[in-house]
């Protein structure tokens, strides 16, 4: 990728812009938090701003200030496309390739707006005119803080912005425990807390609002957990029937994959989840230390992400997918 920075934006900020902020399909805490944090900031700077997401976010993020204003391309297709078309600037947050927006990809690329990428995933595609990209950043929310700071505007960070950014940093770092958590991450979190937000309340709203059925589904995922000691690997699976049995709703399986890493000696954990609508298996990969799941997901499961957290897909059935996975493990290790 050509070396780019935020310079292409410099001439824009003197006039009011029509801005659309986008993020990836199945938006998580960092995707929604960074989008809304930037949304509040750019609005305060006098721009017309819309957040357009490919599909809906899980319920545990619905408390975020501004979340009622988000447009979803699945639900409000016409309006979403029209806002994208009218935009003078489009932000791509928390994704490294337009295909990560799924059905929004064409509307995003076939567009004359100035494109800005703010992201921390590996190997970004070259589609943006301005870039703030750092794989070392804990989260895109951390980068939004840096973006605001770049313009000398940290005084603009009110409790709305702070709550959104804090939640995204908190979720992407597993509550500040992943290796991506740096001194800088803690410094930024501290500055956000200094606005007076209740960090502990934010943690509760995100993590302590489980339904009983979700806890039962977690129980099933733990029962299904298998360990392959030779590869220090744990994997589990949830079929469509199991999701139905526990009244699955979007977001319910978020974080399940991490439990495998809590086993002594395990440094690679995987979950296979059958999609309810379409015939594919969604795979999540997590690791500790040097094992690079981004490379593994790219090589074998048409996916990607970060060194210690990545995703992918298999078009085969569950049994075949797990067989493929075991073969891939053998091959990758040799
Ligand atoms: P998750 O397992 O939570 O879906 O994703 C873990 C990380 O990998 C996230 O940062 C996500 O953006 C990224 N990711 C998930 N699925 C894919 C995929 O299919 N392709 C790419 N490039 N990244 C993915
Ligand atoms: Mn992220």
XYZ file of C-alpha atoms and ligand atoms in Angstrom:
359
model
C 0.000 0.000 0.000
C 1.173 3.522 -0.802
C 2.141 5.533 2.220
C -0.687 7.921 3.022
C -1.724 9.998 5.991
C -4.471 12.488 6.834
C -3.068 15.353 4.696
C -5.661 14.923 1.952
C -8.244 16.075 4.498
C -6.569 19.350 5.451
C -8.355 21.520 2.891
C -11.765 20.050 3.757
C -12.206 21.229 7.301
C -12.644 24.901 6.416
C -16.111 24.198 4.951
C -19.065 22.174 6.193
C -19.020 18.672 4.671
C -21.630 15.983 4.087
C -20.089 13.077 5.930
C -21.037 9.415 6.042
C -19.362 7.134 8.580
C -19.370 3.409 7.782
C -18.137 0.298 9.555
C -18.075 -3.457 9.026
C -20.863 -6.031 8.741
C -21.990 -7.387 12.111
C -20.711 -4.284 13.884
C -19.143 -4.893 17.311
C -18.420 -2.548 20.222
C -15.403 -0.990 18.524
C -17.257 -0.520 15.222
C -20.287 1.160 16.802
C -18.267 3.048 19.439
C -15.806 4.503 16.928
C -18.600 5.414 14.486
C -20.657 7.213 17.136
C -17.647 8.829 18.815
C -16.578 10.300 15.469
C -20.213 11.172 14.644
C -20.585 13.360 17.776
C -17.216 15.014 17.185
C -17.794 15.877 13.515
C -21.296 17.168 14.286
C -19.856 19.430 16.970
C -17.440 20.706 14.290
C -20.426 21.827 12.188
C -20.682 19.054 9.608
C -23.722 17.132 8.417
C -23.025 13.563 9.584
C -24.716 10.187 9.166
C -23.629 6.792 10.440
C -24.523 4.074 7.927
C -23.882 0.482 9.030
C -24.383 -2.607 6.832
C -26.604 -4.331 9.422
C -27.741 -4.073 13.002
C -25.613 -4.188 16.145
C -26.294 -6.368 19.198
C -28.690 -5.089 21.888
C -25.988 -4.638 24.505
C -24.746 -1.599 22.558
C -28.145 0.110 22.297
C -27.401 2.435 25.257
C -24.739 4.277 23.250
C -25.586 7.939 22.771
C -26.562 8.517 19.134
C -27.346 4.858 18.406
C -30.971 5.738 17.524
C -29.716 7.922 14.677
C -27.808 5.093 12.931
C -29.037 4.044 9.483
C -28.827 0.348 8.620
C -28.376 -0.566 4.965
C -30.428 -3.730 5.518
C -33.425 -1.893 7.008
C -33.244 1.583 5.394
C -31.609 0.631 2.092
C -32.879 3.588 0.021
C -31.934 6.246 2.574
C -28.582 4.603 3.282
C -27.657 4.506 -0.420
C -28.864 8.051 -0.929
C -26.718 9.351 1.973
C -23.680 7.535 0.574
C -24.304 9.016 -2.862
C -24.651 12.564 -1.528
C -21.566 12.361 0.712
C -18.500 14.535 0.165
C -16.470 12.499 2.673
C -16.859 8.824 3.603
C -15.145 7.329 6.627
C -14.350 3.600 6.729
C -13.890 2.623 10.352
C -12.620 -0.639 11.821
C -12.299 -2.555 8.545
C -9.451 -3.059 6.097
C -11.336 -4.024 2.928
C -14.573 -2.741 1.347
C -15.828 -6.347 1.139
C -16.103 -6.314 4.959
C -19.213 -4.115 4.487
C -20.762 -6.965 2.405
C -23.718 -5.521 0.420
C -22.533 -1.907 0.873
C -19.298 -2.526 -1.031
C -20.428 -1.190 -4.450
C -22.077 1.930 -3.045
C -18.881 2.598 -1.148
C -16.440 2.149 -4.039
C -18.576 3.556 -6.857
C -18.530 6.972 -5.244
C -16.638 10.226 -5.804
C -16.501 11.213 -2.120
C -13.116 11.541 -0.442
C -12.484 8.288 1.408
C -10.866 8.096 4.817
C -9.724 4.842 6.388
C -9.250 4.652 10.161
C -8.377 1.105 11.175
C -6.123 -1.286 13.084
C -6.534 -4.519 11.058
C -3.658 -6.077 9.154
C -3.083 -5.689 5.412
C -5.533 -2.909 4.489
C -6.571 -2.674 0.837
C -5.643 0.484 -1.039
C -9.043 2.176 -1.451
C -8.805 5.333 0.662
C -7.467 8.837 -0.050
C -6.511 9.523 3.555
C -5.438 7.007 6.146
C -4.952 6.700 9.881
C -3.869 3.089 10.253
C -1.951 1.404 13.048
C -1.972 -2.342 13.738
C -0.466 -1.616 17.134
C -3.549 0.339 18.203
C -5.790 -1.557 20.618
C -8.905 -0.471 18.782
C -10.311 1.888 16.200
C -11.727 3.899 19.126
C -8.155 4.555 20.287
C -7.427 5.835 16.756
C -10.501 8.109 16.837
C -9.088 9.668 19.996
C -5.783 10.166 18.155
C -7.689 11.621 15.164
C -9.394 14.210 17.385
C -6.076 14.930 19.097
C -4.397 15.358 15.677
C -6.623 18.417 15.150
C -5.958 19.688 18.674
C -9.598 19.125 19.573
C -9.526 16.955 22.704
C -11.569 19.709 24.417
C -14.447 18.617 22.168
C -14.539 15.245 23.915
C -17.699 15.377 26.013
C -19.319 12.510 27.895
C -21.153 11.280 24.788
C -17.942 10.924 22.802
C -16.071 9.561 25.820
C -18.682 6.872 26.577
C -18.679 5.615 22.972
C -14.880 5.531 22.697
C -14.410 3.992 26.139
C -16.857 1.182 25.314
C -15.069 0.393 22.053
C -11.633 0.307 23.682
C -13.007 -1.824 26.520
C -14.628 -4.402 24.225
C -11.720 -4.655 21.737
C -9.181 -5.159 24.538
C -11.297 -7.714 26.455
C -11.587 -5.200 29.298
C -7.941 -4.123 28.995
C -6.449 -7.609 29.179
C -5.313 -8.436 25.617
C -1.706 -7.878 24.536
C -2.888 -4.974 22.363
C -3.464 -2.944 25.558
C -0.596 -0.442 25.748
C 0.308 2.364 28.155
C -1.172 4.662 25.493
C -4.462 2.742 25.673
C -4.644 3.269 29.429
C -3.706 6.952 29.092
C -6.499 7.500 26.574
C -8.982 5.541 28.731
C -7.985 7.729 31.687
C -8.574 10.926 29.709
C -11.990 9.610 28.652
C -12.848 8.798 32.288
C -11.850 12.312 33.297
C -14.881 13.639 31.399
C -16.938 12.131 34.233
C -18.277 8.996 32.510
C -19.053 6.017 34.754
C -16.685 3.349 33.416
C -18.000 0.674 35.727
C -21.572 1.346 34.601
C -20.484 1.086 30.947
C -18.872 -2.262 31.727
C -22.110 -3.491 33.307
C -24.289 -2.293 30.438
C -22.116 -4.228 27.997
C -21.241 -7.370 29.940
C -23.872 -7.825 32.666
C -27.071 -7.673 30.657
C -27.165 -11.315 29.528
C -30.387 -13.183 28.987
C -30.770 -16.510 30.791
C -30.860 -18.307 27.422
C -27.528 -16.783 26.406
C -25.898 -18.120 29.569
C -27.385 -21.556 28.778
C -26.015 -21.335 25.222
C -22.590 -20.524 26.688
C -22.990 -23.647 28.834
C -23.538 -25.688 25.671
C -20.517 -24.142 23.951
C -18.397 -25.091 26.984
C -19.811 -28.640 27.008
C -18.871 -28.955 23.334
C -15.302 -27.765 23.970
C -12.574 -30.118 22.681
C -8.858 -29.874 23.381
C -6.019 -30.978 21.106
C -3.071 -30.977 23.541
C -0.460 -31.669 20.823
C -1.307 -28.298 19.240
C -2.189 -26.459 22.463
C -5.521 -25.875 20.778
C -9.147 -25.821 21.936
C -12.186 -25.660 19.675
C -15.915 -25.730 20.059
C -18.988 -25.592 17.871
C -22.609 -24.510 17.864
C -25.031 -25.872 15.294
C -28.101 -24.129 13.950
C -30.272 -26.503 16.009
C -28.421 -25.554 19.189
C -28.778 -21.836 18.445
C -32.502 -22.363 17.977
C -32.783 -24.441 21.155
C -31.473 -21.471 23.172
C -33.420 -18.759 21.300
C -30.277 -17.246 19.804
C -30.332 -13.530 19.164
C -27.638 -11.509 17.437
C -24.587 -10.991 19.634
C -25.279 -13.980 21.907
C -22.132 -15.872 20.877
C -19.885 -12.805 21.180
C -16.875 -13.661 23.357
C -17.546 -17.429 23.594
C -14.365 -18.194 21.655
C -12.231 -16.636 24.392
C -13.124 -19.279 26.978
C -10.865 -21.849 25.298
C -7.880 -19.619 26.029
C -8.643 -19.796 29.755
C -7.470 -23.441 29.725
C -3.982 -24.016 31.042
C -1.563 -24.614 28.183
C -3.969 -23.592 25.414
C -2.802 -20.781 23.139
C -5.163 -21.197 20.180
C -8.956 -21.242 20.492
C -11.579 -21.596 17.770
C -15.363 -21.576 17.560
C -17.407 -22.840 14.604
C -20.934 -21.454 14.373
C -23.461 -22.567 11.793
C -25.186 -19.590 10.175
C -28.959 -19.597 10.646
C -29.915 -18.052 7.320
C -27.286 -19.173 4.832
C -25.389 -22.459 4.466
C -21.988 -21.527 5.817
C -19.983 -21.832 9.032
C -18.671 -18.649 10.636
C -15.343 -19.245 12.367
C -13.669 -17.142 15.047
C -9.990 -17.592 15.905
C -8.238 -16.301 19.025
C -4.682 -16.811 20.225
C -2.221 -15.786 22.867
C 1.372 -14.824 22.114
C 3.115 -15.486 18.805
C 0.595 -17.758 17.097
C -0.653 -15.588 14.211
C -4.346 -16.288 13.620
C -4.580 -13.606 10.910
C -2.266 -15.666 8.693
C -4.014 -18.926 9.620
C -7.485 -17.497 8.857
C -6.308 -16.013 5.557
C -4.533 -19.162 4.432
C -7.237 -21.712 5.231
C -10.578 -19.994 5.798
C -10.780 -17.004 3.493
C -10.653 -14.611 6.440
C -8.318 -12.373 8.367
C -8.130 -9.868 11.204
C -5.364 -9.381 13.721
C -2.448 -11.415 15.087
C -4.480 -12.630 18.093
C -8.080 -12.309 16.824
C -9.379 -13.180 13.400
C -12.435 -14.526 11.632
C -13.198 -16.628 8.587
C -15.820 -18.703 6.810
C -16.317 -22.224 5.484
C -18.908 -23.170 2.888
C -18.775 -26.859 3.922
C -20.834 -28.522 6.661
C -19.763 -28.624 10.309
C -18.112 -32.074 10.252
C -16.169 -31.356 7.060
C -15.173 -27.907 8.308
C -13.742 -29.335 11.523
C -11.890 -32.018 9.539
C -10.444 -29.297 7.319
C -9.449 -27.388 10.429
C -7.580 -30.365 11.904
C -5.761 -30.948 8.619
C -4.860 -27.273 8.451
C -3.446 -27.452 11.990
C -1.236 -30.412 11.024
C -0.053 -28.702 7.858
C 0.525 -25.322 9.511
C 2.588 -26.884 12.299
C 4.816 -28.878 9.974
P -14.728 -12.176 15.009
O -14.150 -13.522 15.242
O -15.060 -11.470 16.298
O -15.819 -12.139 14.017
O -13.573 -11.320 14.344
C -12.312 -11.163 14.904
C -11.547 -10.111 14.143
O -11.296 -10.558 12.821
C -12.317 -8.808 14.014
O -11.403 -7.764 14.150
C -12.898 -8.854 12.636
O -13.013 -7.566 12.107
C -11.916 -9.713 11.854
N -12.624 -10.581 10.911
C -13.662 -11.406 11.184
N -14.061 -12.086 10.087
C -13.240 -11.683 9.083
C -13.157 -12.010 7.685
O -13.891 -12.836 7.143
N -12.184 -11.367 6.973
C -11.337 -10.456 7.542
N -10.408 -9.886 6.775
N -11.393 -10.137 8.846
C -12.329 -10.719 9.609
Mn -11.678 -3.111 16.189
